[in-house]
mmCIF file of C-alpha atoms in Angstrom:
data_model
loop_
_atom_site.group_PDB
_atom_site.id
_atom_site.type_symbol
_atom_site.label_atom_id
_atom_site.label_comp_id
_atom_site.label_asym_id
_atom_site.label_seq_id
_atom_site.Cartn_x
_atom_site.Cartn_y
_atom_site.Cartn_z
ATOM 1 C CA MET A 1 0.000 0.000 0.000
ATOM 2 C CA ASN A 2 1.112 3.532 -0.771
ATOM 3 C CA THR A 3 2.427 5.594 2.137
ATOM 4 C CA PHE A 4 -0.229 8.243 2.703
ATOM 5 C CA SER A 5 0.528 11.498 4.460
ATOM 6 C CA ILE A 6 -0.580 15.039 5.136
ATOM 7 C CA ALA A 7 1.188 18.300 6.016
ATOM 8 C CA ILE A 8 -0.353 21.603 7.052
ATOM 9 C CA HIS A 9 0.877 25.122 7.755
ATOM 10 C CA GLY A 10 -0.575 28.135 9.515
ATOM 11 C CA GLY A 11 1.832 30.762 8.198
ATOM 12 C CA ALA A 12 5.573 31.400 8.121
ATOM 13 C CA GLY A 13 7.463 33.917 10.179
ATOM 14 C CA THR A 14 5.856 33.656 13.603
ATOM 15 C CA LEU A 15 5.267 35.748 16.666
ATOM 16 C CA VAL A 16 8.743 36.514 18.027
ATOM 17 C CA LYS A 17 9.492 34.139 20.870
ATOM 18 C CA GLY A 18 9.192 37.000 23.385
ATOM 19 C CA MET A 19 5.545 37.563 22.431
ATOM 20 C CA MET A 20 4.658 33.873 22.365
ATOM 21 C CA THR A 21 3.417 32.807 25.794
ATOM 22 C CA PRO A 22 3.346 29.104 26.732
ATOM 23 C CA GLU A 23 -0.485 29.296 26.829
ATOM 24 C CA LEU A 24 -0.681 30.791 23.343
ATOM 25 C CA GLU A 25 1.831 28.301 21.971
ATOM 26 C CA ALA A 26 -0.265 25.455 23.383
ATOM 27 C CA LYS A 27 -3.377 26.894 21.678
ATOM 28 C CA TYR A 28 -1.621 27.153 18.311
ATOM 29 C CA LYS A 29 -0.344 23.598 18.569
ATOM 30 C CA ALA A 30 -3.758 22.274 19.622
ATOM 31 C CA ASP A 31 -5.455 23.860 16.583
ATOM 32 C CA LEU A 32 -2.703 22.629 14.248
ATOM 33 C CA LYS A 33 -3.068 19.115 15.668
ATOM 34 C CA SER A 34 -6.840 19.209 15.283
ATOM 35 C CA ALA A 35 -6.552 20.183 11.606
ATOM 36 C CA LEU A 36 -3.863 17.555 11.051
ATOM 37 C CA ASP A 37 -5.851 14.773 12.703
ATOM 38 C CA GLN A 38 -9.094 15.558 10.885
ATOM 39 C CA GLY A 39 -7.341 15.589 7.516
ATOM 40 C CA TYR A 40 -5.371 12.435 8.325
ATOM 41 C CA THR A 41 -8.524 10.537 9.402
ATOM 42 C CA ILE A 42 -9.988 11.074 5.929
ATOM 43 C CA LEU A 43 -6.855 9.568 4.341
ATOM 44 C CA GLU A 44 -6.800 6.686 6.812
ATOM 45 C CA LYS A 45 -10.363 5.760 5.852
ATOM 46 C CA GLY A 46 -9.411 5.671 2.173
ATOM 47 C CA GLY A 47 -10.642 9.187 1.346
ATOM 48 C CA THR A 48 -9.148 11.410 -1.354
ATOM 49 C CA ALA A 49 -6.290 13.873 -0.992
ATOM 50 C CA VAL A 50 -8.677 16.635 -2.143
ATOM 51 C CA ASP A 51 -11.129 15.850 0.676
ATOM 52 C CA ALA A 52 -8.284 15.739 3.209
ATOM 53 C CA VAL A 53 -6.737 19.110 2.292
ATOM 54 C CA GLU A 54 -10.132 20.823 2.158
ATOM 55 C CA LYS A 55 -11.024 19.521 5.626
ATOM 56 C CA ALA A 56 -7.669 20.463 7.175
ATOM 57 C CA VAL A 57 -7.877 23.993 5.784
ATOM 58 C CA GLN A 58 -11.493 24.386 6.946
ATOM 59 C CA VAL A 59 -10.408 23.602 10.517
ATOM 60 C CA LEU A 60 -7.665 26.261 10.323
ATOM 61 C CA GLU A 61 -10.096 28.759 8.751
ATOM 62 C CA ASP A 62 -12.435 28.211 11.715
ATOM 63 C CA SER A 63 -9.689 29.096 14.229
ATOM 64 C CA PRO A 64 -9.281 32.793 15.128
ATOM 65 C CA LEU A 65 -5.525 32.193 15.610
ATOM 66 C CA PHE A 66 -4.698 32.048 11.911
ATOM 67 C CA ASN A 67 -5.101 34.703 9.233
ATOM 68 C CA ALA A 68 -7.763 32.940 7.141
ATOM 69 C CA GLY A 69 -11.517 32.600 7.471
ATOM 70 C CA LYS A 70 -12.550 33.588 11.006
ATOM 71 C CA GLY A 71 -9.100 34.995 11.856
ATOM 72 C CA SER A 72 -8.816 37.220 8.766
ATOM 73 C CA VAL A 73 -7.165 40.620 9.224
ATOM 74 C CA PHE A 74 -8.783 44.013 8.558
ATOM 75 C CA THR A 75 -8.364 45.848 5.233
ATOM 76 C CA ALA A 76 -7.899 49.637 4.919
ATOM 77 C CA THR A 77 -11.686 50.067 4.914
ATOM 78 C CA GLY A 78 -12.180 47.889 7.999
ATOM 79 C CA SER A 79 -13.585 44.936 6.086
ATOM 80 C CA HIS A 80 -12.265 41.421 5.465
ATOM 81 C CA GLU A 81 -11.189 40.228 2.018
ATOM 82 C CA MET A 82 -10.263 36.580 1.704
ATOM 83 C CA ASP A 83 -8.539 34.451 -0.934
ATOM 84 C CA ALA A 84 -8.230 30.676 -1.355
ATOM 85 C CA SER A 85 -7.334 27.981 -3.854
ATOM 86 C CA ILE A 86 -7.315 24.206 -4.257
ATOM 87 C CA MET A 87 -5.789 21.840 -6.822
ATOM 88 C CA ASP A 88 -6.159 18.154 -7.626
ATOM 89 C CA GLY A 89 -2.866 16.594 -8.752
ATOM 90 C CA LYS A 90 -4.572 13.686 -10.498
ATOM 91 C CA SER A 91 -6.672 15.713 -12.951
ATOM 92 C CA LEU A 92 -4.871 19.094 -12.728
ATOM 93 C CA ASN A 93 -8.275 20.608 -12.026
ATOM 94 C CA ALA A 94 -8.056 23.693 -9.848
ATOM 95 C CA GLY A 95 -10.184 26.439 -8.343
ATOM 96 C CA GLY A 96 -9.399 29.802 -6.808
ATOM 97 C CA VAL A 97 -11.339 32.707 -5.301
ATOM 98 C CA SER A 98 -10.171 36.179 -4.379
ATOM 99 C CA LEU A 99 -11.506 39.327 -2.696
ATOM 100 C CA ILE A 100 -14.483 37.537 -1.163
ATOM 101 C CA THR A 101 -16.299 38.631 1.993
ATOM 102 C CA GLY A 102 -18.588 36.948 4.501
ATOM 103 C CA ILE A 103 -17.700 33.392 3.444
ATOM 104 C CA LYS A 104 -16.927 31.194 6.453
ATOM 105 C CA ASN A 105 -14.768 28.700 4.518
ATOM 106 C CA PRO A 106 -13.224 30.240 1.374
ATOM 107 C CA VAL A 107 -11.446 26.938 0.597
ATOM 108 C CA SER A 108 -14.824 25.271 0.038
ATOM 109 C CA LEU A 109 -15.884 27.996 -2.377
ATOM 110 C CA SER A 110 -12.632 27.497 -4.303
ATOM 111 C CA ARG A 111 -13.419 23.768 -4.504
ATOM 112 C CA ASP A 112 -16.869 24.604 -5.855
ATOM 113 C CA VAL A 113 -15.244 26.807 -8.515
ATOM 114 C CA MET A 114 -13.116 23.775 -9.455
ATOM 115 C CA GLU A 115 -15.983 21.290 -9.534
ATOM 116 C CA LYS A 116 -19.121 23.292 -10.328
ATOM 117 C CA SER A 117 -17.969 25.938 -12.800
ATOM 118 C CA GLU A 118 -16.144 25.991 -16.116
ATOM 119 C CA HIS A 119 -13.538 28.318 -14.653
ATOM 120 C CA VAL A 120 -10.435 28.246 -12.479
ATOM 121 C CA PHE A 121 -10.394 31.668 -10.810
ATOM 122 C CA LEU A 122 -13.285 33.911 -9.714
ATOM 123 C CA ALA A 123 -12.835 37.226 -7.903
ATOM 124 C CA GLY A 124 -14.793 39.923 -6.116
ATOM 125 C CA GLU A 125 -18.412 40.487 -7.059
ATOM 126 C CA GLY A 126 -18.419 37.604 -9.542
ATOM 127 C CA ALA A 127 -17.151 35.145 -6.945
ATOM 128 C CA MET A 128 -19.792 36.395 -4.503
ATOM 129 C CA GLN A 129 -22.514 36.010 -7.136
ATOM 130 C CA PHE A 130 -21.332 32.416 -7.707
ATOM 131 C CA ALA A 131 -21.490 31.766 -3.944
ATOM 132 C CA LYS A 132 -25.032 33.166 -3.784
ATOM 133 C CA GLU A 133 -26.148 30.894 -6.626
ATOM 134 C CA LEU A 134 -24.857 27.947 -4.605
ATOM 135 C CA ASN A 135 -26.808 29.219 -1.559
ATOM 136 C CA TYR A 136 -23.764 29.972 0.582
ATOM 137 C CA LYS A 137 -24.701 31.510 3.908
ATOM 138 C CA LEU A 138 -22.992 34.865 4.417
ATOM 139 C CA GLU A 139 -21.631 35.475 7.922
ATOM 140 C CA GLU A 140 -22.102 38.835 9.641
ATOM 141 C CA PRO A 141 -18.944 41.006 9.967
ATOM 142 C CA SER A 142 -19.054 40.259 13.719
ATOM 143 C CA TYR A 143 -18.139 36.614 12.971
ATOM 144 C CA PHE A 144 -14.760 37.789 11.654
ATOM 145 C CA TYR A 145 -14.151 40.338 14.433
ATOM 146 C CA ASP A 146 -11.099 39.597 16.554
ATOM 147 C CA GLU A 147 -9.797 42.065 19.132
ATOM 148 C CA PHE A 148 -6.116 41.397 18.418
ATOM 149 C CA ARG A 149 -6.667 41.913 14.673
ATOM 150 C CA HIS A 150 -8.714 45.058 15.277
ATOM 151 C CA LYS A 151 -6.010 46.625 17.483
ATOM 152 C CA GLN A 152 -3.425 45.692 14.866
ATOM 153 C CA TRP A 153 -5.448 47.575 12.281
ATOM 154 C CA LEU A 154 -6.161 50.633 14.459
ATOM 155 C CA GLU A 155 -2.397 51.133 14.940
ATOM 156 C CA ILE A 156 -1.882 51.742 11.209
ATOM 157 C CA LYS A 157 -5.362 52.776 10.050
ATOM 158 C CA ASP A 158 -5.445 55.900 7.813
ATOM 159 C CA THR A 159 -1.728 55.557 7.030
ATOM 160 C CA ASP A 160 -0.040 54.191 3.932
ATOM 161 C CA SER A 161 1.397 51.329 5.977
ATOM 162 C CA PHE A 162 0.240 47.782 5.662
ATOM 163 C CA GLN A 163 1.541 44.779 7.501
ATOM 164 C CA LEU A 164 1.710 41.082 7.079
ATOM 165 C CA ASP A 165 -0.085 39.175 9.784
ATOM 166 C CA HIS A 166 1.120 39.341 13.411
ATOM 167 C CA ALA A 167 3.975 41.611 12.294
ATOM 168 C CA LYS A 168 5.496 43.570 15.141
ATOM 169 C CA LYS A 169 7.607 46.191 13.410
ATOM 170 C CA LYS A 170 10.399 44.173 11.790
ATOM 171 C CA ASP A 171 9.087 40.794 12.835
ATOM 172 C CA SER A 172 6.814 39.608 10.038
ATOM 173 C CA LYS A 173 4.444 36.707 10.093
ATOM 174 C CA PHE A 174 2.771 35.856 6.847
ATOM 175 C CA GLY A 175 -0.714 34.763 7.546
ATOM 176 C CA THR A 176 -1.811 31.971 5.339
ATOM 177 C CA VAL A 177 -3.038 28.467 6.042
ATOM 178 C CA GLY A 178 -2.553 25.494 3.787
ATOM 179 C CA ALA A 179 -2.505 21.725 3.439
ATOM 180 C CA VAL A 180 -0.993 19.135 1.108
ATOM 181 C CA ALA A 181 -1.796 15.435 1.101
ATOM 182 C CA CYS A 182 -1.041 12.141 -0.588
ATOM 183 C CA ASP A 183 -3.827 9.544 -0.385
ATOM 184 C CA GLN A 184 -3.751 5.739 -0.436
ATOM 185 C CA ASN A 185 -3.999 5.717 -4.236
ATOM 186 C CA GLY A 186 -0.930 7.929 -4.607
ATOM 187 C CA ASN A 187 -2.964 10.967 -5.683
ATOM 188 C CA ILE A 188 -1.965 14.340 -4.266
ATOM 189 C CA ALA A 189 -3.680 17.684 -3.673
ATOM 190 C CA ALA A 190 -2.985 21.127 -2.215
ATOM 191 C CA ALA A 191 -5.131 23.888 -0.704
ATOM 192 C CA THR A 192 -4.285 27.383 0.551
ATOM 193 C CA SER A 193 -6.365 30.122 2.206
ATOM 194 C CA THR A 194 -5.645 33.614 3.573
ATOM 195 C CA GLY A 195 -7.141 36.782 5.007
ATOM 196 C CA GLY A 196 -4.503 38.944 3.307
ATOM 197 C CA MET A 197 -2.563 41.847 4.793
ATOM 198 C CA THR A 198 -3.647 44.250 7.542
ATOM 199 C CA ASN A 199 -4.688 47.639 6.073
ATOM 200 C CA LYS A 200 -4.281 46.419 2.479
ATOM 201 C CA LYS A 201 -5.729 48.680 -0.208
ATOM 202 C CA TRP A 202 -7.017 48.631 -3.814
ATOM 203 C CA GLY A 203 -8.037 45.006 -3.957
ATOM 204 C CA ARG A 204 -4.521 43.655 -3.424
ATOM 205 C CA VAL A 205 -4.248 39.931 -4.155
ATOM 206 C CA GLY A 206 -1.349 37.808 -2.911
ATOM 207 C CA ASP A 207 -0.042 34.446 -4.062
ATOM 208 C CA SER A 208 -2.464 32.260 -2.072
ATOM 209 C CA PRO A 209 -5.288 31.983 -4.655
ATOM 210 C CA MET A 210 -2.927 31.875 -7.647
ATOM 211 C CA ILE A 211 -2.342 28.448 -9.143
ATOM 212 C CA GLY A 212 1.395 28.006 -9.689
ATOM 213 C CA ALA A 213 2.401 30.796 -7.307
ATOM 214 C CA GLY A 214 0.988 29.949 -3.873
ATOM 215 C CA ASN A 215 -0.634 26.615 -4.628
ATOM 216 C CA TYR A 216 0.012 23.758 -7.058
ATOM 217 C CA ALA A 217 -0.457 19.989 -7.394
ATOM 218 C CA ASN A 218 0.554 17.565 -10.118
ATOM 219 C CA ASN A 219 0.797 13.778 -9.747
ATOM 220 C CA LYS A 220 3.925 13.885 -11.936
ATOM 221 C CA THR A 221 5.781 15.758 -9.197
ATOM 222 C CA CYS A 222 4.322 17.128 -5.971
ATOM 223 C CA ALA A 223 1.657 19.218 -4.218
ATOM 224 C CA ILE A 224 2.701 22.543 -2.681
ATOM 225 C CA SER A 225 1.120 25.207 -0.464
ATOM 226 C CA CYS A 226 3.128 28.382 0.153
ATOM 227 C CA THR A 227 3.196 31.080 2.797
ATOM 228 C CA GLY A 228 5.307 34.206 2.638
ATOM 229 C CA SER A 229 5.786 37.620 1.070
ATOM 230 C CA GLY A 230 3.158 37.138 -1.621
ATOM 231 C CA GLU A 231 4.510 39.612 -4.158
ATOM 232 C CA PHE A 232 7.802 37.695 -4.289
ATOM 233 C CA PHE A 233 6.122 34.302 -4.401
ATOM 234 C CA ILE A 234 4.109 35.496 -7.409
ATOM 235 C CA ARG A 235 7.207 36.808 -9.186
ATOM 236 C CA GLY A 236 9.065 33.585 -8.458
ATOM 237 C CA VAL A 237 6.082 31.386 -9.434
ATOM 238 C CA VAL A 238 7.245 29.469 -6.376
ATOM 239 C CA ALA A 239 4.875 26.506 -6.196
ATOM 240 C CA TYR A 240 5.350 25.646 -9.863
ATOM 241 C CA ASP A 241 9.099 26.248 -9.566
ATOM 242 C CA VAL A 242 9.375 23.408 -7.032
ATOM 243 C CA ALA A 243 7.449 21.062 -9.344
ATOM 244 C CA CYS A 244 9.620 22.117 -12.317
ATOM 245 C CA LEU A 245 12.862 21.336 -10.501
ATOM 246 C CA MET A 246 11.506 17.876 -9.711
ATOM 247 C CA GLU A 247 10.314 17.258 -13.258
ATOM 248 C CA HIS A 248 13.235 18.653 -15.232
ATOM 249 C CA LYS A 249 16.181 18.272 -12.866
ATOM 250 C CA ASN A 250 15.058 15.047 -11.183
ATOM 251 C CA MET A 251 15.341 16.614 -7.733
ATOM 252 C CA SER A 252 13.570 15.052 -4.758
ATOM 253 C CA VAL A 253 10.727 16.997 -3.129
ATOM 254 C CA GLN A 254 13.101 17.910 -0.288
ATOM 255 C CA GLU A 255 15.884 19.105 -2.611
ATOM 256 C CA ALA A 256 13.552 21.132 -4.829
ATOM 257 C CA SER A 257 11.760 22.765 -1.880
ATOM 258 C CA ASN A 258 15.041 23.708 -0.204
ATOM 259 C CA GLU A 259 16.466 25.125 -3.442
ATOM 260 C CA VAL A 260 13.443 27.402 -3.901
ATOM 261 C CA ILE A 261 12.964 28.555 -0.283
ATOM 262 C CA ASN A 262 16.568 28.783 0.873
ATOM 263 C CA LYS A 263 18.108 30.077 -2.341
ATOM 264 C CA ARG A 264 15.897 31.216 -5.206
ATOM 265 C CA ILE A 265 13.268 33.196 -3.283
ATOM 266 C CA LEU A 266 15.947 34.804 -1.070
ATOM 267 C CA GLU A 267 17.851 35.960 -4.153
ATOM 268 C CA ILE A 268 14.913 38.125 -5.211
ATOM 269 C CA GLY A 269 14.302 39.449 -1.672
ATOM 270 C CA GLY A 270 11.387 37.277 -0.587
ATOM 271 C CA ASP A 271 10.934 35.225 2.542
ATOM 272 C CA GLY A 272 8.540 32.620 3.844
ATOM 273 C CA GLY A 273 8.113 28.892 3.535
ATOM 274 C CA LEU A 274 6.133 26.073 1.975
ATOM 275 C CA ILE A 275 4.872 22.564 2.577
ATOM 276 C CA ALA A 276 5.105 19.914 -0.127
ATOM 277 C CA VAL A 277 4.360 16.227 -0.612
ATOM 278 C CA ASP A 278 5.176 13.830 -3.463
ATOM 279 C CA THR A 279 3.196 10.813 -4.692
ATOM 280 C CA LYS A 280 5.146 8.470 -2.414
ATOM 281 C CA GLY A 281 4.065 10.432 0.639
ATOM 282 C CA ASN A 282 7.429 12.149 1.251
ATOM 283 C CA ILE A 283 7.027 15.534 2.947
ATOM 284 C CA ALA A 284 9.138 18.725 2.872
ATOM 285 C CA MET A 285 8.469 21.806 5.062
ATOM 286 C CA PRO A 286 11.304 24.343 4.523
ATOM 287 C CA PHE A 287 11.131 27.986 5.656
ATOM 288 C CA ASN A 288 13.645 30.825 5.857
ATOM 289 C CA THR A 289 11.930 32.796 8.647
ATOM 290 C CA GLU A 290 12.212 32.415 12.435
ATOM 291 C CA GLY A 291 9.409 29.922 12.391
ATOM 292 C CA MET A 292 6.458 28.440 10.509
ATOM 293 C CA TYR A 293 3.325 27.047 12.124
ATOM 294 C CA ARG A 294 3.398 23.516 10.723
ATOM 295 C CA ALA A 295 2.437 19.902 11.288
ATOM 296 C CA SER A 296 2.693 16.621 9.418
ATOM 297 C CA LYS A 297 1.684 12.978 9.790
ATOM 298 C CA THR A 298 2.401 9.870 7.744
ATOM 299 C CA SER A 299 1.001 6.336 7.690
ATOM 300 C CA GLN A 300 4.465 5.131 8.742
ATOM 301 C CA GLY A 301 3.852 6.674 12.144
ATOM 302 C CA LYS A 302 5.853 9.901 11.826
ATOM 303 C CA GLU A 303 4.162 12.944 13.336
ATOM 304 C CA GLU A 304 5.347 16.515 13.963
ATOM 305 C CA VAL A 305 3.684 19.681 15.291
ATOM 306 C CA SER A 306 6.126 22.617 15.414
ATOM 307 C CA ILE A 307 6.395 26.401 15.362
ATOM 308 C CA TYR A 308 10.037 27.450 15.624
ATOM 309 C CA LYS A 309 13.140 25.989 13.996
#
């Protein structure tokens, strides 16, 4: 039987250790473990990689600790704009949504774009119209209200500053959640979701909903979900770059991921991390920041839930 496995992340570049209390660290790890276990259970029961990554990301979207879904940060206008994407490595089908509001689980809407529309990427009003046609319930703004996020926003409101999630001056945390999985049939999938940047303006879109930049899956190579300085991950087409190195240079998933995160993205000034899995269930989770909220589990009994290096 194929080794099946799952890896998840809750963002790279973490709260500096001084700000991370033992209680808060325990909460982060508990939510990561919950997402990991729920995704892994689907794989264990013979479910698909697509089902597993969607479920894991939903759990992280429902936690106020991560910048996605319920924990999304405030935009310049005091609203929440969310992005998400999902990709099936077996069929290369993919779906992405951007600039959506009021949707509890953006990852599920991106899956519906993949499976119930002729398109790959829907944004803004069109994406919301699509959600309404599928009878999505829209949450009140109060559902997304979080005191920590609101204070974060008030500090830089009405300025030209914006900040990546949890950033404290120079310490940046890039708020994204994601999951990659390999199921018992050797099929792989990836999903990514984010609430964007605090105080972002003009409909800014990062790498998270972009297939090939922040999210990618192909049974020929690997499934990848990224987290980092989105503008650089878009320019570096990071997720696809990892798959390319595997396909054309015969690198392993570990080698290709390390090359991109610890060399190529740094050379253009970007930072962050990614999680990746190949069709044999091998996992890579490199990052070039102080930490990355991450967890992984394989059918061979290996399990990890970590924050710092």
